[in-house]
Amino acid sequence: KVETESDQGQLHNHTGIKRAAQLLNRGEVVAFPTETVYGLGGNALSDEAISQIFEAKGRPSDNPLIVHIARQDQVLEYVKEIPKNAQHLMDVFWPGPLTIVFKHSGKLSPKVTAGLSTVAIRIPDHPIALALIMESDLPLAAPSANTSGRPSPTEASHVFEDLNGRIPMILDGGKTGVGVESTVIDCTDPNGKVTILRPGGITKEALEEVVGEVFVDPALVNRDEIPISPGMKYTHYAPAAPLIMINGGIPFFKKKVEEASRSGKRVGILVTEEAKGLISPVAQEVVCGTREDLTTVANQLYHSLRKFDEGNVDIIFSEIFPETDLGAAIMNRLRKAAGGEILSEITAGK
Ligand code: TXA
Ligand code: MG
């Protein structure tokens, strides 16, 4: 049975964090909130703790984990060097949803880095996460606290759904803020080139304001390329039914839904406030934020995808979003849920 401690962001009641820190120091794993999604934390120095994380999630062992720390000066212990661009970005965006890949110093468990010569590190911007790292006095390796292949958890109840019976404790901090995972960037290039391996809470545009031109791993846009970040090759974030993105206006969206309904499929639709009630009276509609402010879409995305798993639909159609700013992270997650399938009004021969 999993123990759930509710802190709801109020750290005056410290007992949950103390208990979680004890478990971590005993080599056990604990789920905790961050500003992006819930993480499943374990001691990044312990092979045994890391094995438990992979086991609880059913995660492939060739997919390395992010190490969470609380202070910038801890980085030096775990990396060979801090490149200049990385330092600039740390100064601006930490604590926050930016994960930086460095060459590692060999001090962490090799299971954290899946045998690679590099390690991914971030300082989360969440009072419970920071308090837990400090109280445990450990670097915490933490992937998202979902079962591998399910949407990442943005509430303690999502973690409970996936991992009840598999982990000893969830620290409940209410709903997370950003709603999609951190941006992962590679800063190991000898010429100082910064490359986005996974789009996320910190946008390309925001990074470029600090370090100039930022590159994107070609595998993020081209399905034939092999991604640099091992995690990006898996179909992540998948709801139970296949998800297909619709690139077209409301009449085209309606037509696709009607076709699927007529063929006997139970259809789910993922739409924004702007299209609410306009597509279909029979489809199961989940409204996910407003196009006016994409932070609302990111915030509700995983919760919305989980809703379709409750509703027993056979197919899900979703809107698409511009590939700029936070839209890049949202589209990346939808593409992974969709397995990359987009139906376009133009190529459909209209
Ligand atoms: O927001 C987040 O980043 C959340 C919270 C809990 O911090 N964590 C998270 O972890 O999303 P996870 O394990 O679900 O995703 C980690 C990503 C994977 O795509 C993995 O392949 C990549 O980071 N990664 C980790 N270490 C890496 C490395 N050394 N080189 C390249 N990619 C790496
Ligand atoms: Mg994950």
Short mmCIF file of C-alpha atoms and ligand atoms in Angstrom, two decimals:
data_model
loop_
_atom_site.label_atom_id
_atom_site.label_comp_id
_atom_site.label_asym_id
_atom_site.label_seq_id
_atom_site.Cartn_x
_atom_site.Cartn_y
_atom_site.Cartn_z
CA LYS A 1 0.00 0.00 0.00
CA VAL A 2 1.29 3.42 -0.91
CA GLU A 3 1.51 6.11 1.74
CA THR A 4 0.29 9.53 0.60
CA GLU A 5 1.43 12.61 2.49
CA SER A 6 -0.33 15.82 1.63
CA ASP A 7 1.73 18.97 1.91
CA GLN A 8 -0.19 21.08 -0.60
CA GLY A 9 2.79 23.40 -0.86
CA GLN A 10 2.74 24.28 2.83
CA LEU A 11 6.04 23.36 4.35
CA HIS A 12 5.17 24.21 7.96
CA ASN A 13 4.10 20.60 8.32
CA HIS A 14 7.43 19.02 7.59
CA THR A 15 6.66 15.46 8.60
CA GLY A 16 5.96 14.21 5.07
CA ILE A 17 9.26 15.52 3.78
CA LYS A 18 11.19 14.14 6.76
CA ARG A 19 9.68 10.71 6.26
CA ALA A 20 10.33 10.80 2.50
CA ALA A 21 13.96 11.81 3.10
CA GLN A 22 14.40 8.87 5.48
CA LEU A 23 13.05 6.46 2.88
CA LEU A 24 15.43 7.89 0.25
CA ASN A 25 18.39 7.49 2.58
CA ARG A 26 17.41 3.86 3.06
CA GLY A 27 17.61 3.34 -0.70
CA GLU A 28 13.87 3.43 -1.34
CA VAL A 29 12.03 5.51 -3.94
CA VAL A 30 9.49 8.32 -3.37
CA ALA A 31 7.21 10.24 -5.74
CA PHE A 32 7.29 14.02 -5.35
CA PRO A 33 5.91 17.09 -7.16
CA THR A 34 8.02 19.39 -9.32
CA GLU A 35 6.91 22.47 -11.27
CA THR A 36 6.62 20.34 -14.46
CA VAL A 37 5.30 16.87 -13.59
CA TYR A 38 5.60 14.48 -10.63
CA GLY A 39 8.95 12.69 -10.39
CA LEU A 40 9.85 9.28 -8.98
CA GLY A 41 12.98 10.00 -6.97
CA GLY A 42 15.80 7.81 -5.75
CA ASN A 43 19.38 8.26 -4.55
CA ALA A 44 21.42 8.95 -7.70
CA LEU A 45 24.53 7.50 -6.00
CA SER A 46 22.92 4.10 -5.38
CA ASP A 47 22.64 1.38 -8.04
CA GLU A 48 19.99 -0.34 -5.99
CA ALA A 49 17.74 2.69 -5.65
CA ILE A 50 18.01 3.37 -9.38
CA SER A 51 17.11 -0.22 -10.20
CA GLN A 52 13.95 0.23 -8.14
CA ILE A 53 12.97 3.29 -10.18
CA PHE A 54 13.33 1.42 -13.48
CA GLU A 55 11.43 -1.53 -12.06
CA ALA A 56 8.51 0.48 -10.62
CA LYS A 57 8.02 2.32 -13.92
CA GLY A 58 8.71 -0.62 -16.21
CA ARG A 59 11.21 1.67 -17.93
CA PRO A 60 13.75 0.38 -20.50
CA SER A 61 17.16 0.46 -18.79
CA ASP A 62 18.86 2.17 -21.76
CA ASN A 63 16.91 5.37 -21.06
CA PRO A 64 18.91 7.60 -18.66
CA LEU A 65 17.41 9.64 -15.82
CA ILE A 66 17.54 13.33 -14.89
CA VAL A 67 19.44 14.19 -11.69
CA HIS A 68 17.75 16.79 -9.48
CA ILE A 69 19.84 19.01 -7.24
CA ALA A 70 19.03 22.03 -5.06
CA ARG A 71 22.05 24.33 -5.50
CA GLN A 72 24.24 25.27 -8.46
CA ASP A 73 27.49 24.45 -6.64
CA GLN A 74 26.45 20.76 -6.49
CA VAL A 75 26.83 20.51 -10.28
CA LEU A 76 30.62 20.61 -10.17
CA GLU A 77 30.73 17.41 -8.18
CA TYR A 78 28.95 15.43 -10.87
CA VAL A 79 30.24 16.97 -14.11
CA LYS A 80 33.67 17.28 -15.75
CA GLU A 81 33.24 20.95 -16.60
CA ILE A 82 30.59 23.64 -16.90
CA PRO A 83 30.73 25.09 -20.45
CA LYS A 84 30.25 28.87 -20.68
CA ASN A 85 26.85 28.68 -22.38
CA ALA A 86 25.62 26.18 -19.81
CA GLN A 87 26.64 28.56 -17.02
CA HIS A 88 24.73 31.46 -18.62
CA LEU A 89 21.63 29.30 -18.97
CA MET A 90 21.89 27.99 -15.40
CA ASP A 91 22.12 31.56 -14.11
CA VAL A 92 18.98 32.61 -15.99
CA PHE A 93 16.75 29.53 -15.85
CA TRP A 94 17.60 27.62 -12.62
CA PRO A 95 15.65 26.77 -10.61
CA GLY A 96 13.28 25.95 -13.46
CA PRO A 97 12.19 23.55 -16.23
CA LEU A 98 15.56 23.38 -18.01
CA THR A 99 17.64 20.18 -17.95
CA ILE A 100 21.25 20.44 -19.10
CA VAL A 101 23.33 17.51 -20.41
CA PHE A 102 27.00 17.66 -19.30
CA LYS A 103 29.96 15.24 -19.46
CA HIS A 104 29.81 13.43 -16.13
CA SER A 105 32.55 12.97 -13.54
CA GLY A 106 31.83 9.32 -12.85
CA LYS A 107 30.52 9.87 -9.31
CA LEU A 108 26.90 8.94 -9.96
CA SER A 109 25.49 5.46 -10.35
CA PRO A 110 26.13 4.32 -13.95
CA LYS A 111 22.50 3.19 -14.00
CA VAL A 112 21.41 6.83 -13.83
CA THR A 113 23.27 7.63 -17.03
CA ALA A 114 22.50 4.28 -18.70
CA GLY A 115 26.21 3.85 -19.32
CA LEU A 116 26.57 7.11 -21.30
CA SER A 117 29.48 9.52 -20.75
CA THR A 118 26.99 12.34 -20.12
CA VAL A 119 24.50 13.21 -17.38
CA ALA A 120 21.33 15.33 -17.41
CA ILE A 121 20.88 17.70 -14.44
CA ARG A 122 18.36 20.30 -13.30
CA ILE A 123 17.26 22.33 -10.27
CA PRO A 124 13.46 22.07 -10.02
CA ASP A 125 11.45 25.18 -9.13
CA HIS A 126 9.15 23.66 -6.52
CA PRO A 127 9.28 24.15 -2.74
CA ILE A 128 8.56 20.49 -1.93
CA ALA A 129 11.10 19.15 -4.44
CA LEU A 130 13.77 21.51 -3.14
CA ALA A 131 12.96 20.77 0.50
CA LEU A 132 13.16 17.03 -0.20
CA ILE A 133 16.54 17.28 -1.94
CA MET A 134 17.94 19.36 0.93
CA GLU A 135 16.44 17.23 3.70
CA SER A 136 17.70 13.98 2.14
CA ASP A 137 21.04 15.60 1.31
CA LEU A 138 21.17 13.49 -1.87
CA PRO A 139 21.20 14.08 -5.60
CA LEU A 140 17.85 12.66 -6.69
CA ALA A 141 17.53 10.80 -9.96
CA ALA A 142 13.90 11.19 -11.01
CA PRO A 143 12.04 10.31 -14.17
CA SER A 144 8.38 11.23 -14.46
CA ALA A 145 6.38 9.16 -11.93
CA ASN A 146 4.17 7.36 -14.45
CA THR A 147 4.20 3.81 -15.73
CA SER A 148 6.39 3.85 -18.83
CA GLY A 149 4.27 4.65 -21.87
CA ARG A 150 1.46 6.42 -19.99
CA PRO A 151 0.97 10.20 -19.89
CA SER A 152 3.18 11.87 -17.27
CA PRO A 153 1.50 12.61 -13.92
CA THR A 154 0.47 16.17 -13.13
CA GLU A 155 -1.43 15.29 -9.93
CA ALA A 156 -0.71 12.90 -7.06
CA SER A 157 -3.79 10.87 -8.06
CA HIS A 158 -2.18 10.12 -11.46
CA VAL A 159 0.86 8.69 -9.67
CA PHE A 160 -1.44 6.66 -7.44
CA GLU A 161 -3.29 5.25 -10.50
CA ASP A 162 -0.04 4.08 -12.06
CA LEU A 163 2.22 3.11 -9.18
CA ASN A 164 0.01 2.13 -6.22
CA GLY A 165 1.50 -1.01 -4.71
CA ARG A 166 4.85 -0.47 -6.42
CA ILE A 167 6.31 2.43 -4.37
CA PRO A 168 6.19 3.23 -0.64
CA MET A 169 5.23 6.91 -0.73
CA ILE A 170 3.81 9.84 -2.73
CA LEU A 171 4.33 13.41 -1.52
CA ASP A 172 1.17 15.24 -2.57
CA GLY A 173 1.77 18.85 -3.59
CA GLY A 174 -1.44 19.35 -5.55
CA LYS A 175 -1.41 20.03 -9.30
CA THR A 176 1.87 20.82 -11.02
CA GLY A 177 2.30 24.12 -12.87
CA VAL A 178 3.95 23.83 -16.29
CA GLY A 179 2.31 20.48 -17.06
CA VAL A 180 4.86 19.24 -19.62
CA GLU A 181 8.37 18.06 -18.78
CA SER A 182 11.50 20.19 -18.71
CA THR A 183 13.36 21.20 -21.85
CA VAL A 184 16.44 18.98 -22.27
CA ILE A 185 19.46 20.63 -23.91
CA ASP A 186 22.89 19.31 -24.79
CA CYS A 187 25.78 21.59 -23.87
CA THR A 188 28.67 19.17 -24.48
CA ASP A 189 29.58 20.46 -27.95
CA PRO A 190 33.25 21.60 -28.00
CA ASN A 191 32.30 24.71 -30.00
CA GLY A 192 29.63 25.75 -27.52
CA LYS A 193 26.66 24.81 -29.70
CA VAL A 194 23.46 24.34 -27.67
CA THR A 195 21.02 21.70 -28.97
CA ILE A 196 17.47 20.99 -27.81
CA LEU A 197 16.97 17.24 -27.32
CA ARG A 198 13.45 17.53 -25.90
CA PRO A 199 11.29 20.68 -26.14
CA GLY A 200 9.64 21.63 -22.86
CA GLY A 201 8.83 24.35 -20.35
CA ILE A 202 11.67 26.68 -21.43
CA THR A 203 11.17 27.62 -25.08
CA LYS A 204 13.79 27.78 -27.86
CA GLU A 205 12.99 31.48 -28.18
CA ALA A 206 13.75 32.07 -24.49
CA LEU A 207 17.05 30.13 -24.72
CA GLU A 208 18.09 32.13 -27.79
CA GLU A 209 17.66 35.39 -25.92
CA VAL A 210 20.48 34.22 -23.65
CA VAL A 211 22.94 32.32 -25.89
CA GLY A 212 22.05 33.24 -29.48
CA GLU A 213 21.22 30.57 -32.03
CA VAL A 214 20.01 27.29 -30.53
CA PHE A 215 19.79 24.08 -32.59
CA VAL A 216 17.18 21.34 -32.48
CA ASP A 217 17.97 17.61 -32.65
CA PRO A 218 16.87 16.72 -36.22
CA ALA A 219 15.23 13.55 -34.89
CA LEU A 220 12.56 15.73 -33.24
CA VAL A 221 11.19 16.74 -36.63
CA ASN A 222 12.32 13.87 -38.87
CA ARG A 223 11.09 10.42 -37.91
CA ASP A 224 13.93 8.69 -39.80
CA GLU A 225 16.67 10.19 -37.61
CA ILE A 226 17.87 8.50 -34.42
CA PRO A 227 17.40 10.87 -31.47
CA ILE A 228 20.38 11.93 -29.31
CA SER A 229 18.21 11.71 -26.21
CA PRO A 230 17.44 8.01 -25.76
CA GLY A 231 14.02 8.67 -24.25
CA MET A 232 12.75 10.40 -27.37
CA LYS A 233 12.74 7.21 -29.42
CA TYR A 234 9.90 5.65 -27.44
CA THR A 235 6.21 6.29 -28.12
CA HIS A 236 5.61 8.12 -24.89
CA TYR A 237 2.60 9.80 -23.42
CA ALA A 238 0.26 7.40 -25.16
CA PRO A 239 -3.38 7.17 -24.16
CA ALA A 240 -4.96 3.74 -24.69
CA ALA A 241 -6.61 4.66 -28.01
CA PRO A 242 -4.62 5.89 -31.04
CA LEU A 243 -4.46 9.66 -31.36
CA ILE A 244 -4.57 11.39 -34.73
CA MET A 245 -3.93 15.09 -35.17
CA ILE A 246 -6.19 17.11 -37.43
CA ASN A 247 -4.58 19.83 -39.53
CA GLY A 248 -7.53 21.73 -40.95
CA GLY A 249 -10.55 23.87 -40.19
CA ILE A 250 -13.62 22.93 -38.18
CA PRO A 251 -15.55 21.53 -41.20
CA PHE A 252 -12.63 19.16 -41.98
CA PHE A 253 -12.38 18.13 -38.29
CA LYS A 254 -16.17 17.47 -38.24
CA LYS A 255 -15.96 15.39 -41.40
CA LYS A 256 -13.20 13.15 -39.98
CA VAL A 257 -15.12 12.62 -36.74
CA GLU A 258 -18.32 11.80 -38.64
CA GLU A 259 -16.51 9.29 -40.87
CA ALA A 260 -15.04 7.49 -37.87
CA SER A 261 -18.37 7.50 -36.00
CA ARG A 262 -20.17 6.10 -39.04
CA SER A 263 -17.70 3.22 -39.19
CA GLY A 264 -18.77 2.30 -35.65
CA LYS A 265 -15.87 3.82 -33.73
CA ARG A 266 -16.33 5.59 -30.42
CA VAL A 267 -14.55 8.88 -31.01
CA GLY A 268 -12.81 11.15 -28.52
CA ILE A 269 -11.89 14.72 -29.44
CA LEU A 270 -9.26 16.90 -27.80
CA VAL A 271 -10.16 20.53 -28.45
CA THR A 272 -9.49 23.98 -27.05
CA GLU A 273 -12.11 26.38 -25.63
CA GLU A 274 -12.36 27.98 -29.07
CA ALA A 275 -13.76 24.79 -30.66
CA LYS A 276 -15.77 23.61 -27.67
CA GLY A 277 -19.18 22.25 -28.72
CA LEU A 278 -18.53 22.94 -32.40
CA ILE A 279 -17.26 19.57 -33.66
CA SER A 280 -19.64 16.76 -32.78
CA PRO A 281 -22.59 16.01 -30.49
CA VAL A 282 -21.69 12.28 -30.31
CA ALA A 283 -17.92 12.39 -29.76
CA GLN A 284 -16.53 12.41 -26.25
CA GLU A 285 -15.13 15.92 -25.97
CA VAL A 286 -12.26 16.88 -23.68
CA VAL A 287 -11.49 20.59 -23.54
CA CYS A 288 -7.81 21.41 -23.01
CA GLY A 289 -7.05 25.09 -22.39
CA THR A 290 -7.33 28.03 -24.77
CA ARG A 291 -5.38 28.89 -27.92
CA GLU A 292 -5.08 32.46 -26.55
CA ASP A 293 -2.63 31.18 -23.92
CA LEU A 294 -0.75 27.95 -24.66
CA THR A 295 0.42 27.65 -21.04
CA THR A 296 -3.17 26.54 -20.28
CA VAL A 297 -2.96 23.80 -22.95
CA ALA A 298 0.41 22.52 -21.64
CA ASN A 299 -0.91 22.60 -18.08
CA GLN A 300 -3.97 20.45 -18.88
CA LEU A 301 -2.55 18.21 -21.63
CA TYR A 302 -1.62 15.04 -19.71
CA HIS A 303 -4.70 15.22 -17.51
CA SER A 304 -6.79 15.49 -20.68
CA LEU A 305 -5.10 12.48 -22.31
CA ARG A 306 -5.72 10.43 -19.16
CA LYS A 307 -9.44 11.30 -19.35
CA PHE A 308 -9.74 9.38 -22.61
CA ASP A 309 -8.48 6.25 -20.88
CA GLU A 310 -11.43 6.45 -18.50
CA GLY A 311 -13.92 7.09 -21.27
CA ASN A 312 -13.39 4.02 -23.44
CA VAL A 313 -12.93 5.59 -26.84
CA ASP A 314 -11.55 3.75 -29.87
CA ILE A 315 -9.87 6.71 -31.53
CA ILE A 316 -8.92 10.25 -30.53
CA PHE A 317 -8.71 13.27 -32.83
CA SER A 318 -6.89 16.36 -31.62
CA GLU A 319 -6.23 19.89 -32.75
CA ILE A 320 -2.73 20.92 -33.76
CA PHE A 321 -0.76 23.93 -32.53
CA PRO A 322 1.87 26.30 -33.94
CA GLU A 323 5.41 24.89 -33.61
CA THR A 324 6.71 28.05 -31.92
CA ASP A 325 7.17 28.89 -28.23
CA LEU A 326 5.36 26.45 -25.93
CA GLY A 327 3.56 25.05 -29.00
CA ALA A 328 6.78 23.14 -29.83
CA ALA A 329 6.58 21.14 -26.58
CA ILE A 330 2.83 20.55 -26.93
CA MET A 331 3.19 19.33 -30.53
CA ASN A 332 6.13 17.10 -29.55
CA ARG A 333 3.99 15.35 -26.91
CA LEU A 334 0.96 15.06 -29.22
CA ARG A 335 3.15 13.65 -31.99
CA LYS A 336 4.44 11.03 -29.59
CA ALA A 337 0.93 10.14 -28.46
CA ALA A 338 -0.13 10.06 -32.09
CA GLY A 339 2.85 8.06 -33.25
CA GLY A 340 3.35 10.97 -35.63
CA GLU A 341 0.09 10.74 -37.58
CA ILE A 342 -1.43 13.98 -38.89
CA LEU A 343 -4.43 14.21 -41.23
CA SER A 344 -4.13 17.32 -43.36
CA GLU A 345 -6.92 19.05 -45.21
CA ILE A 346 -4.63 19.75 -48.19
CA THR A 347 -3.12 16.27 -48.63
CA ALA A 348 -6.61 14.81 -48.19
CA GLY A 349 -7.26 16.23 -51.65
CA LYS A 350 -9.77 18.89 -50.84
O1 TXA B 1 10.35 17.82 -16.07
C1 TXA B 1 11.07 16.81 -16.06
O2 TXA B 1 12.13 16.76 -16.70
C2 TXA B 1 10.61 15.61 -15.23
C3 TXA B 1 10.64 16.02 -13.76
C4 TXA B 1 10.32 14.88 -12.84
O3 TXA B 1 11.87 16.60 -13.46
N1 TXA B 1 11.44 14.47 -15.47
C5 TXA B 1 11.41 13.77 -16.63
O4 TXA B 1 12.23 12.65 -16.65
O5 TXA B 1 10.71 14.07 -17.57
P1 TXA B 1 12.12 11.51 -17.74
O6 TXA B 1 13.01 10.43 -17.27
O7 TXA B 1 10.71 11.17 -17.99
O8 TXA B 1 12.79 12.13 -19.03
C6 TXA B 1 14.20 12.31 -19.08
C7 TXA B 1 14.62 12.63 -20.50
C8 TXA B 1 14.56 11.39 -21.37
O9 TXA B 1 14.10 11.76 -22.67
C9 TXA B 1 16.03 10.95 -21.38
O10 TXA B 1 16.36 10.19 -22.51
C10 TXA B 1 16.75 12.29 -21.36
O11 TXA B 1 15.99 13.09 -20.48
N2 TXA B 1 18.12 12.15 -20.83
C11 TXA B 1 18.51 11.83 -19.58
N3 TXA B 1 19.86 11.77 -19.51
C12 TXA B 1 20.33 12.06 -20.74
C13 TXA B 1 21.64 12.15 -21.31
N4 TXA B 1 22.73 11.93 -20.58
N5 TXA B 1 21.74 12.47 -22.61
C14 TXA B 1 20.64 12.72 -23.36
N6 TXA B 1 19.37 12.64 -22.88
C15 TXA B 1 19.22 12.31 -21.60
MG MG B 2 8.86 10.55 -18.73
#
